[in-house]
Coordinates of C-alpha atoms and ligand atoms in Angstrom, one line a residue:
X1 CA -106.8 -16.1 -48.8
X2 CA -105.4 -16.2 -44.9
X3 CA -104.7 -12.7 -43.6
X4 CA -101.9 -12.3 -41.4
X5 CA -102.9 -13.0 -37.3
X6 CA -103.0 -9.5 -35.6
X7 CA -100.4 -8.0 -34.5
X8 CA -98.2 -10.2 -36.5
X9 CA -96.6 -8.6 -40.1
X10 CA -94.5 -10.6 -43.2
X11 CA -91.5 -9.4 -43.8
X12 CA -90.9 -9.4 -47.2
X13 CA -88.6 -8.0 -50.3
X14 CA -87.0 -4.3 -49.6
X15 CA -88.4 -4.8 -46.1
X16 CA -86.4 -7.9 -45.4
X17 CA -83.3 -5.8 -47.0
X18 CA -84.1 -3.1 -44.2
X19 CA -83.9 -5.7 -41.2
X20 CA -81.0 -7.2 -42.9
X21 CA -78.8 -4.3 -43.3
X22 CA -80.0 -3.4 -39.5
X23 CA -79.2 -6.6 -38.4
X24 CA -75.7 -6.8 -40.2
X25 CA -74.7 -3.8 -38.8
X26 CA -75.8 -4.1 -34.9
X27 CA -74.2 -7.8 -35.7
X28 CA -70.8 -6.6 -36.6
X29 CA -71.0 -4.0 -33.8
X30 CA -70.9 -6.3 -31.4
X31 CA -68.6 -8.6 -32.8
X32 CA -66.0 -5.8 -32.7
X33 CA -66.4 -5.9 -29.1
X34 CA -66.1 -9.4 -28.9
X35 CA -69.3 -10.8 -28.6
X36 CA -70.2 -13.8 -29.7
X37 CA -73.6 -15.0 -30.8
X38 CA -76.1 -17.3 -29.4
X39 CA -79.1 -19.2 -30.3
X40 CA -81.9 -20.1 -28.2
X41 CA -85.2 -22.1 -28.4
X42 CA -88.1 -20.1 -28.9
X43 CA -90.3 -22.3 -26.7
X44 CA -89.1 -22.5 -23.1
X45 CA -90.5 -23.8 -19.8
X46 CA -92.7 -20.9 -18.3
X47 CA -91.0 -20.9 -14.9
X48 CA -88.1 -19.7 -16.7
X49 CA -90.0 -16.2 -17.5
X50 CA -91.9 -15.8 -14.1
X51 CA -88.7 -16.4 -12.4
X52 CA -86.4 -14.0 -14.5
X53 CA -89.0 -11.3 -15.7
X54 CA -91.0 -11.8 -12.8
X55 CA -94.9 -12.6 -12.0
X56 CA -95.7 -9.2 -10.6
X57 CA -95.0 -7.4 -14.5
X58 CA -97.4 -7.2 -17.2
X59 CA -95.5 -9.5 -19.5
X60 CA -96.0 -12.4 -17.1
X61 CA -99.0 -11.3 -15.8
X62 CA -101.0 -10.4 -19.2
X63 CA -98.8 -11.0 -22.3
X64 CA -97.3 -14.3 -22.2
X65 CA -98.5 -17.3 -25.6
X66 CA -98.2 -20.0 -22.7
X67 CA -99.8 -23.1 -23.3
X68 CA -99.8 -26.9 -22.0
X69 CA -97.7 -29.2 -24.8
X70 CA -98.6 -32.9 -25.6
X71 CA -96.7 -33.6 -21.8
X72 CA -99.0 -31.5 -19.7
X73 CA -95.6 -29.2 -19.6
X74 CA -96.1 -25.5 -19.3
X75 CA -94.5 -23.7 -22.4
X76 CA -94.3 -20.4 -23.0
X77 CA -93.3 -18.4 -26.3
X78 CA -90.3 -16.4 -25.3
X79 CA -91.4 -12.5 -24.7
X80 CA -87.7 -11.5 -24.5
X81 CA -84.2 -12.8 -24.9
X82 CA -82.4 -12.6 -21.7
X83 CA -83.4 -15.1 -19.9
X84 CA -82.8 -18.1 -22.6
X85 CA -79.9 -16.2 -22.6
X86 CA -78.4 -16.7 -19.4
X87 CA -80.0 -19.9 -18.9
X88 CA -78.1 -21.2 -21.9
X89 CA -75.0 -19.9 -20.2
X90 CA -75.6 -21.4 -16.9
X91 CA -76.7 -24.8 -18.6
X92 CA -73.5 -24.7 -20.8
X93 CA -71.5 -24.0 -17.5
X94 CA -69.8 -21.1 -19.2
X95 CA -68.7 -20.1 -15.8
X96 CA -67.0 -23.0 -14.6
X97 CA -63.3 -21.6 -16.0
X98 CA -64.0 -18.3 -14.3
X99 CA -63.0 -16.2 -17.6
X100 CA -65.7 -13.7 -17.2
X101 CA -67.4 -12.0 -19.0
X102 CA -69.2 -14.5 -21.2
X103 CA -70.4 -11.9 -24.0
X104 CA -73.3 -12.6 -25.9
X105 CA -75.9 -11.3 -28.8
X106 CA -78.9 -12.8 -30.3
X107 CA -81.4 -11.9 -32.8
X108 CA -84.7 -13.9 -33.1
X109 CA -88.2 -13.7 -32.7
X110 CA -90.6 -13.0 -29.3
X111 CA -94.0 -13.2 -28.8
X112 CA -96.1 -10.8 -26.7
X113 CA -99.9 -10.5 -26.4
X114 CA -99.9 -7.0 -26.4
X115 CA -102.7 -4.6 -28.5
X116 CA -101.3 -4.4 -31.6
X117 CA -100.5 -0.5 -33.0
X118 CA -98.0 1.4 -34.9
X119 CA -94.5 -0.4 -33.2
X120 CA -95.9 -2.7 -31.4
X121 CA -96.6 -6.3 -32.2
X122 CA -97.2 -9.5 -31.2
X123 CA -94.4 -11.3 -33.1
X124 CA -91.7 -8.7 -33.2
X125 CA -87.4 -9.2 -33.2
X126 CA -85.4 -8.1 -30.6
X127 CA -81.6 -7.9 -31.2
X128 CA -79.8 -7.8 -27.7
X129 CA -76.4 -8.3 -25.9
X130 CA -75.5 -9.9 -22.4
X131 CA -72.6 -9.2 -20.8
X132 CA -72.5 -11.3 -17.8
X133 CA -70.2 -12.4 -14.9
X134 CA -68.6 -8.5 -14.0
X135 CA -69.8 -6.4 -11.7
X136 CA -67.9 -3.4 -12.9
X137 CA -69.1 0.0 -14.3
X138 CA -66.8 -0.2 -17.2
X139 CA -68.9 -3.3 -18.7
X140 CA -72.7 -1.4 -18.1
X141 CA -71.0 1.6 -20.1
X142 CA -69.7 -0.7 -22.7
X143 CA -72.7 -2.1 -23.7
X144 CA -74.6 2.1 -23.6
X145 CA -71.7 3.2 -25.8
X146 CA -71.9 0.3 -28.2
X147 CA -75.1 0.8 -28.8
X148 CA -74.6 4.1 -28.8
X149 CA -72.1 3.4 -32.0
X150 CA -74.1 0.8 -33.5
X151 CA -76.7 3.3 -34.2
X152 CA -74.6 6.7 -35.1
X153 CA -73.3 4.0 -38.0
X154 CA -76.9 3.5 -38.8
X155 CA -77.5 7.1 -38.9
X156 CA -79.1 8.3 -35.6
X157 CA -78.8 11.4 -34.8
X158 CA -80.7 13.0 -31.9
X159 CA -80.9 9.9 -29.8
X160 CA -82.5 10.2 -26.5
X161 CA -80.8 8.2 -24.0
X162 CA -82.2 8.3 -20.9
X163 CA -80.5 6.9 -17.8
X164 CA -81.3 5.8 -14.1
X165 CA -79.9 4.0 -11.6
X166 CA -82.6 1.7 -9.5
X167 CA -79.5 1.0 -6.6
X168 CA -78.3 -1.4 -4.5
X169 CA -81.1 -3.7 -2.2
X170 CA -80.7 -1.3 0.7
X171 CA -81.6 1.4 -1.7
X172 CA -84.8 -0.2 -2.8
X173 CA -85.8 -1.1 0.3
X174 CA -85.7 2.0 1.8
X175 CA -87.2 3.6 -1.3
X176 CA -89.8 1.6 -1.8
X177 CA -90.8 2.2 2.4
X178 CA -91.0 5.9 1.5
X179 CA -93.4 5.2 -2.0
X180 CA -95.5 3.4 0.1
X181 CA -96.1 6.0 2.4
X182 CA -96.7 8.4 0.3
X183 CA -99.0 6.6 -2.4
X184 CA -100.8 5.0 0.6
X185 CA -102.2 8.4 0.4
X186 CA -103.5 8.9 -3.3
X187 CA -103.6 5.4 -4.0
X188 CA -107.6 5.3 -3.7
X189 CA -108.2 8.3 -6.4
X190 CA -105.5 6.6 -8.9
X191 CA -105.7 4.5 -12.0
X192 CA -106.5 0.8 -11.6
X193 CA -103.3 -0.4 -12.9
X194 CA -101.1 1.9 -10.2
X195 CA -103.8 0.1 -7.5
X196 CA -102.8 -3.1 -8.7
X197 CA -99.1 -2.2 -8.9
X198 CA -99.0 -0.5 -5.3
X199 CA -99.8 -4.1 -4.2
X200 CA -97.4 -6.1 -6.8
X201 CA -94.2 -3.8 -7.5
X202 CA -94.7 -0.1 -6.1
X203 CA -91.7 1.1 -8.3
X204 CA -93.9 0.4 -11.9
X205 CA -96.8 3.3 -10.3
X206 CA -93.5 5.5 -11.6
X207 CA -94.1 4.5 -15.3
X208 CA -97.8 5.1 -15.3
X209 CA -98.5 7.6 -18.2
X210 CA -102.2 8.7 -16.9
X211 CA -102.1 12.2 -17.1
X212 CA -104.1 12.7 -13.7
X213 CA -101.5 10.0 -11.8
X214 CA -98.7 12.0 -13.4
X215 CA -99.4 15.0 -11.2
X216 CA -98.7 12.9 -8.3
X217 CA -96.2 10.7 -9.3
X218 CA -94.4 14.4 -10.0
X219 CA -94.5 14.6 -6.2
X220 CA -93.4 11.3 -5.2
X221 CA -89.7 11.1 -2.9
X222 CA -86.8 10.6 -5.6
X223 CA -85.1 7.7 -6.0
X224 CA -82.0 10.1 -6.2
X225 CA -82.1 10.6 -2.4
X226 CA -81.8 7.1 -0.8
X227 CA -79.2 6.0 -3.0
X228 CA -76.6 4.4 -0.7
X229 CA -73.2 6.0 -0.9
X230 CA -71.6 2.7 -2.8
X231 CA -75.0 2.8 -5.2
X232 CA -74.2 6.8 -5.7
X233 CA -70.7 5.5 -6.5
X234 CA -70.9 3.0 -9.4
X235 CA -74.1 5.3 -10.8
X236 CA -71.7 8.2 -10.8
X237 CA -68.4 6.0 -12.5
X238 CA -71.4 5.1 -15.1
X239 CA -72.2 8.5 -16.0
X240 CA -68.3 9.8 -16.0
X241 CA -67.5 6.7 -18.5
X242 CA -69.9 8.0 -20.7
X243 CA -69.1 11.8 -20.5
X244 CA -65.3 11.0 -21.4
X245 CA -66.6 9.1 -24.9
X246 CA -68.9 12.0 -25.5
X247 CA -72.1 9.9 -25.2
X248 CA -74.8 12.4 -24.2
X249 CA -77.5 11.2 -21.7
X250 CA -80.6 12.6 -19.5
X251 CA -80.6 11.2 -16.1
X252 CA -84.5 10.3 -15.5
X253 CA -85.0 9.2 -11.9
X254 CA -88.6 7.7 -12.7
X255 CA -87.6 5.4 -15.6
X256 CA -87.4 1.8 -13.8
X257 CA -88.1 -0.4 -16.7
X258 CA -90.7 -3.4 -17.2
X259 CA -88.6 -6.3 -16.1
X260 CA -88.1 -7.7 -12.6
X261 CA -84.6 -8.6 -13.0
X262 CA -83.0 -4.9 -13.1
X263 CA -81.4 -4.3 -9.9
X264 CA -78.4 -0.9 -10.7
X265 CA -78.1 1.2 -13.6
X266 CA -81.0 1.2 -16.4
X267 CA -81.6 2.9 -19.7
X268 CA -83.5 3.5 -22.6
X269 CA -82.9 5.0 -25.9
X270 CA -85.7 6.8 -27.6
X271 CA -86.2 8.8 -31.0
X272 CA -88.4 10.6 -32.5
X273 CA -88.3 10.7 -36.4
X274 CA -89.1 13.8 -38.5
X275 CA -92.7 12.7 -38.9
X276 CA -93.1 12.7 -35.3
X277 CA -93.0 8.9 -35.0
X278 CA -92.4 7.9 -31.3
X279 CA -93.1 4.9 -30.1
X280 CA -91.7 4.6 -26.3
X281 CA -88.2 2.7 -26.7
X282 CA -86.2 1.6 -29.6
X283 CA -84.4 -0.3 -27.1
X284 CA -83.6 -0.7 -23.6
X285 CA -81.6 -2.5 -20.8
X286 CA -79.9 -2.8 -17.7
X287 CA -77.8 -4.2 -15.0
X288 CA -78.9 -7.4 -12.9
X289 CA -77.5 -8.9 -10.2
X290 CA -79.6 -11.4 -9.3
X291 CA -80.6 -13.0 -12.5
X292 CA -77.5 -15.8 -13.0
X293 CA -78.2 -17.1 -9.5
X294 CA -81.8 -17.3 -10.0
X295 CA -81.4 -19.3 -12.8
X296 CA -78.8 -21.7 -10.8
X297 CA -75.6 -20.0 -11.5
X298 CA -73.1 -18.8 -9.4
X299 CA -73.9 -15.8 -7.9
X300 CA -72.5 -13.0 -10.7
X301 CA -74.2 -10.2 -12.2
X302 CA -74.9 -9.3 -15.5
X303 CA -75.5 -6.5 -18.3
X304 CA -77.8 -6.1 -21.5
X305 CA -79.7 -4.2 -23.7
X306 CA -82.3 -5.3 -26.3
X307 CA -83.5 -3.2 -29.7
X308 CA -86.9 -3.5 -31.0
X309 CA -86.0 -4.6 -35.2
X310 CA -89.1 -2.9 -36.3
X311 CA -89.2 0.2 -34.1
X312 CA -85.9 0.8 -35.4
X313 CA -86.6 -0.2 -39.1
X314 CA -89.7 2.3 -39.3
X315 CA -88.5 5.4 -37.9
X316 CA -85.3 5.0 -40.2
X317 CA -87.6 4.5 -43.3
X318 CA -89.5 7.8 -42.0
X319 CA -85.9 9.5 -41.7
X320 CA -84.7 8.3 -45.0
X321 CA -82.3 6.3 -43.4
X322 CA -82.8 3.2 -45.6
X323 CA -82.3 4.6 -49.0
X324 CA -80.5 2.9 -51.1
X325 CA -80.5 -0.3 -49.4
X326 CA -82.6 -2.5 -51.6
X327 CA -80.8 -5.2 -53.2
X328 CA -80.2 -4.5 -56.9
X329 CA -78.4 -6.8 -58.9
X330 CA -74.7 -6.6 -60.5
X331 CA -76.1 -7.7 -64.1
X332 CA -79.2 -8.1 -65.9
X333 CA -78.6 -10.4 -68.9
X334 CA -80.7 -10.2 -72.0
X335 CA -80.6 -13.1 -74.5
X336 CA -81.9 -11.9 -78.2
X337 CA -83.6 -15.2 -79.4
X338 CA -83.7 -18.6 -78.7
X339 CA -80.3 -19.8 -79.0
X340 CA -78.7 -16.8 -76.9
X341 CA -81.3 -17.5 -74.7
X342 CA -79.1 -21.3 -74.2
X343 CA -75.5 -19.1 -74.1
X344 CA -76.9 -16.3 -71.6
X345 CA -78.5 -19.4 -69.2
X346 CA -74.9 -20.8 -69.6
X347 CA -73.1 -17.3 -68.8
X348 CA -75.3 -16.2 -66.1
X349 CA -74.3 -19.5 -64.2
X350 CA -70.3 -18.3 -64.9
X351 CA -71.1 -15.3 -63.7
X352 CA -72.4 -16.0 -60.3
X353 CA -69.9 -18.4 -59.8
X354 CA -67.4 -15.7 -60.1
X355 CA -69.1 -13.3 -57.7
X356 CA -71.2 -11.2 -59.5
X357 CA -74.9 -11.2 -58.9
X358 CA -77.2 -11.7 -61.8
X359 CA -80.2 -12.8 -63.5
X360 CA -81.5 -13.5 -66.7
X361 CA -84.0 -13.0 -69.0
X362 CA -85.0 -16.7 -69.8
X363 CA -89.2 -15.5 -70.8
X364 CA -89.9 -14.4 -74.4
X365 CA -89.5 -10.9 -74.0
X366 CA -88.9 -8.0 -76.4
X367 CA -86.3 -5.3 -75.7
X368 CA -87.9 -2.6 -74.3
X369 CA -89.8 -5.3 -71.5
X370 CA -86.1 -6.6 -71.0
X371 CA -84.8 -3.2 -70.1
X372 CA -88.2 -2.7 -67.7
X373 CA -87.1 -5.9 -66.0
X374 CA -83.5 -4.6 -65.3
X375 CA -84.7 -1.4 -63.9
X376 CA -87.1 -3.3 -61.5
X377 CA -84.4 -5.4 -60.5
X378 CA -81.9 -2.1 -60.0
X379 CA -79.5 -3.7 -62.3
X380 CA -76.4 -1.8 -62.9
X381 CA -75.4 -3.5 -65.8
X382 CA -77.3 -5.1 -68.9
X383 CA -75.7 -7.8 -70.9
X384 CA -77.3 -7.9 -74.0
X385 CA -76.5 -11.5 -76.3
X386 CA -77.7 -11.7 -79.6
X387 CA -76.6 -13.8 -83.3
X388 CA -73.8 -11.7 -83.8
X389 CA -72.6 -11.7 -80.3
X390 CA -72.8 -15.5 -80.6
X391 CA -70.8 -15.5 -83.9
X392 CA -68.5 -13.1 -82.7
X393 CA -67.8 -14.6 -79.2
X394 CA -68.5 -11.8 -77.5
X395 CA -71.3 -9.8 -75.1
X396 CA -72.7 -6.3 -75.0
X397 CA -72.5 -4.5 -72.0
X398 CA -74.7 -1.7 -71.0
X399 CA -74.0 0.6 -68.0
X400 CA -77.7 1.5 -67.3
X401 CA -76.7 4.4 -65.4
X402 CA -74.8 6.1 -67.9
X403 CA -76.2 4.3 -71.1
X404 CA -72.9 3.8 -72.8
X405 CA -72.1 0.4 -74.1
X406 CA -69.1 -1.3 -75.5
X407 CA -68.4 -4.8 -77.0
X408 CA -66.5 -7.2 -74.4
X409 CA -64.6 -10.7 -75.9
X410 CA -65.9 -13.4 -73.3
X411 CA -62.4 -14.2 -72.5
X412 CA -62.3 -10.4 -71.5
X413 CA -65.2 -10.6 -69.8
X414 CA -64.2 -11.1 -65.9
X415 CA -61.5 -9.1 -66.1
X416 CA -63.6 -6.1 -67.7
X417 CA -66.0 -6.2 -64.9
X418 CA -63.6 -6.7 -62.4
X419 CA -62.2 -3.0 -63.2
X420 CA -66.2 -1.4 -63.7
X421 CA -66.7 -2.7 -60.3
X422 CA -63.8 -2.1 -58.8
X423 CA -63.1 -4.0 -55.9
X424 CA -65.5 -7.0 -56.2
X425 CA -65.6 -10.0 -53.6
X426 CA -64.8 -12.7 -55.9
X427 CA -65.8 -15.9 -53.6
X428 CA -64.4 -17.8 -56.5
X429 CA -61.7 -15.9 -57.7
X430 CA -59.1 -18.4 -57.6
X431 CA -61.0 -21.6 -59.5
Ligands
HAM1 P1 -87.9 -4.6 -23.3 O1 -87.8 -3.1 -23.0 O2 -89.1 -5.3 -22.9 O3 -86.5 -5.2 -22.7 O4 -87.8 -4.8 -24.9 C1 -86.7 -4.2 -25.6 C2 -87.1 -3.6 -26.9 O5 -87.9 -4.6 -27.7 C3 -88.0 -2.4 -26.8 O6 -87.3 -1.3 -26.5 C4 -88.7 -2.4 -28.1 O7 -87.9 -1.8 -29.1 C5 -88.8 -3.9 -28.5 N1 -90.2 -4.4 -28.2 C6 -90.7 -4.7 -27.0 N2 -92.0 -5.1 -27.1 C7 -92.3 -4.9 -28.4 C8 -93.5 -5.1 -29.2 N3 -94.6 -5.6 -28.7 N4 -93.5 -4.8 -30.5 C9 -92.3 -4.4 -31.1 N5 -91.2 -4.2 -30.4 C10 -91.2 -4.4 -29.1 C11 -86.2 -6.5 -22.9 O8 -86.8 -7.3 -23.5 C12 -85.0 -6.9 -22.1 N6 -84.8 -8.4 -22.3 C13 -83.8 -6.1 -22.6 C14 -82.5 -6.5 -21.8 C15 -81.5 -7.3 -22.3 N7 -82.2 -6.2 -20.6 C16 -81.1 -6.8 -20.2 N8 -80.7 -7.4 -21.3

């Protein structure tokens, strides 16, 4: 037996149904809003991720699978998707006929060394949009509010969004003048991660969750108050976009996110289940204005948000959000001896070729073990085959939730299920 590698999980059976349904529904989200999708390696060169996340976070700094290939190359194990992101859209030239925005999602895979605990793990999928080449406060609310949308259909209620806006250059730079000064002062008695981050990127020392550093950190200057007046301005059209769709927020002036690429307005949406399961951000994103150039684009800016697939999975299983959403089958066919066992092999292939899903019985089984099977399966229907259905040219169908049963001609078969099921997607309705 091989166990799992830490911090790494299988997803398997109703779980894979959870992420699925998730998925599907973030997915169509965005493609409502015109979004297309996008597919990226998983391996890319490392000096994509220290020049786009940046070499002064933890990610680059402690929690990137980077490792020499066969070539002496430097690969890393993507720890998030923006970057690929926008590097696929600069490599593709996807600016070239300036029709901005190029809208994007993803889904897939990333990889951070992290310690591994309830939410957090090394292998985890991120689902995430880009909305890049407008600088405009309409497109940062669009991609808050569609989020917002994709999880109210999901079932969310009581999101936490919290909301800040990190400003223009001139605001950081006069900001981050004012931390130093006053940290320069504490710095000695605080935690060894805010001393390394006073020297690397001051802003982080506002994340710090040491109880003893909060105190201070309560005290700090506000980001608030060196906004410049055009930084105030967009921050301020932000907010007003989202009060006139009714999205409620918290303004937080000391969330400033991991990544090095945020430069205006960032968020984060949190949630805390019934349970009391927490577990920091189901998602989170931002606006970046340097990020396309970096990457050797033209110089436009860019919006995005990623959600964690398994933060948002396991709080929605703690809040009954998934119920329901295991895949059960249309039919459950049951032959009655070996010769119906031939005709129900043969039906079940008709079947599925005319949309319904099924499966059948093909292991010596008695009744009672048939109708077991069915249930595990969450059948709604049995189709029960025996001598006389044979002779007869005709099945037996079961509703299991109701138990009644009535005799259907197999010329009448379609057409009965068509009206039990209503309105079925027939993929092969007109062969
Ligand atoms: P992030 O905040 O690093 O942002 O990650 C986004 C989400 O990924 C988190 O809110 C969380 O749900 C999930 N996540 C992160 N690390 C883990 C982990 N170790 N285990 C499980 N889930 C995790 C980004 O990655 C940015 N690229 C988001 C973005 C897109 N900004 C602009 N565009």
């Amino acid at each position: 037996m091989y166990a799992v590698l830490k911090g790494t999980h299988d997803i398997i059976l109703d779980e894979a149904d959870y992420y699925s349904y998730i998925e599907e529904v973030l997915t169509r989200v965005c493609i409502s809003h015109n979004y297309r999708e996008f597919r990226t390696p998983i391996i890319e060169s490392s000096d994509l991720f220290l020049r786009s996340v940046g070499d002064s976070t933890d990610i680059v700094r402690k929690e990137m699978y980077t490792f020499l290939d066969k070539g002496e190359r430097s690969i890393t194990l993507r720890p998030e998707i923006t970057a690929g992101c926008v590097r696929s859209m600069v490599n593709a030239k996807l600016f070239a006929n300036m029709d901005y925005p190029v809208k994007a999602y993803y889904l897939g895979p990333n990889f951070r060394y992290e310690r591994p605990q309830k939410g957090r793990y090394r292998q985890f999928l991120q689902f995430g949009v880009e909305c890049v080449g407008s600088t405009s406060p309409y497109r940062d609310a669009e991609v808050i509010i569609m989020f917002n949308n994709a999880l109210k259909m999901l079932g969310f209620n009581n999101l936490k969004l919290k909301i800040n806006s990190l400003g223009d250059e001139e605001t950081r730079i006069n900001y981050k003048k004012a931390l130093n000064e006053y940290f320069g002062q504490y710095i000695d008695s605080m935690c060894e991660d805010c001393k390394e981050r006073y020297k690397t990127n001051i802003l982080r020392i506002l994340d710090c969750k040491v109880e003893a550093d909060r105190e201070i950190i309560g005290k700090a200057p506000k980001l608030s108050d060196f906004y410049s007046d055009e930084s105030k301005k967009y921050f301020d059209s932000v907010l007003s976009l989202l009060d006139k769709v009714g999205v409620e927020y918290e303004i937080d002036n000391t969330l400033v996110r991991g990544l090095d690429y945020y430069t205006g307005v960032v968020f984060e949406y949190h949630y805390t289940s019934k349970s009391g399961q927490n577990y920091g951000a189901l998602g989170g994103g931002g606006h970046y204005g340097k990020l396309v150039k970096e990457l050797g684009g033209p110089d436009l800016e860019g919006v995005g948000c990623a959600f964690g697939i398994e933060r948002l999975a396991s709080v929605m299983k703690d809040d009954n959000l998934l119920e329901g959403i295991e895949q059960g089958l249309d039919l459950y066919i049951m032959p009655l001896g070996e010769e119906a066992r031939e005709s129900c092999f043969i039906l079940s292939n008709f079947l599925s070729l005319n949309g319904y899903s099924n499966d059948v019985c093909l292991e010596s089984k008695n009744f009672s073990q048939m109708f077991k099977k069915a249930e595990r399966r969450r059948a709604k229907y049995a189709i029960i085959v025996g001598e006389n259905e044979i002779k007869n040219d005709e099945v037996v169908i079961k509703n299991l939730a109701t138990q009644e049963q009535t005799n259907v001609k197999n010329s009448d078969l379609i057409e009965y299920l068509d009206e039990e099921f209503g309105e079925h997607d027939h993929e092969h309705e007109e062969e």
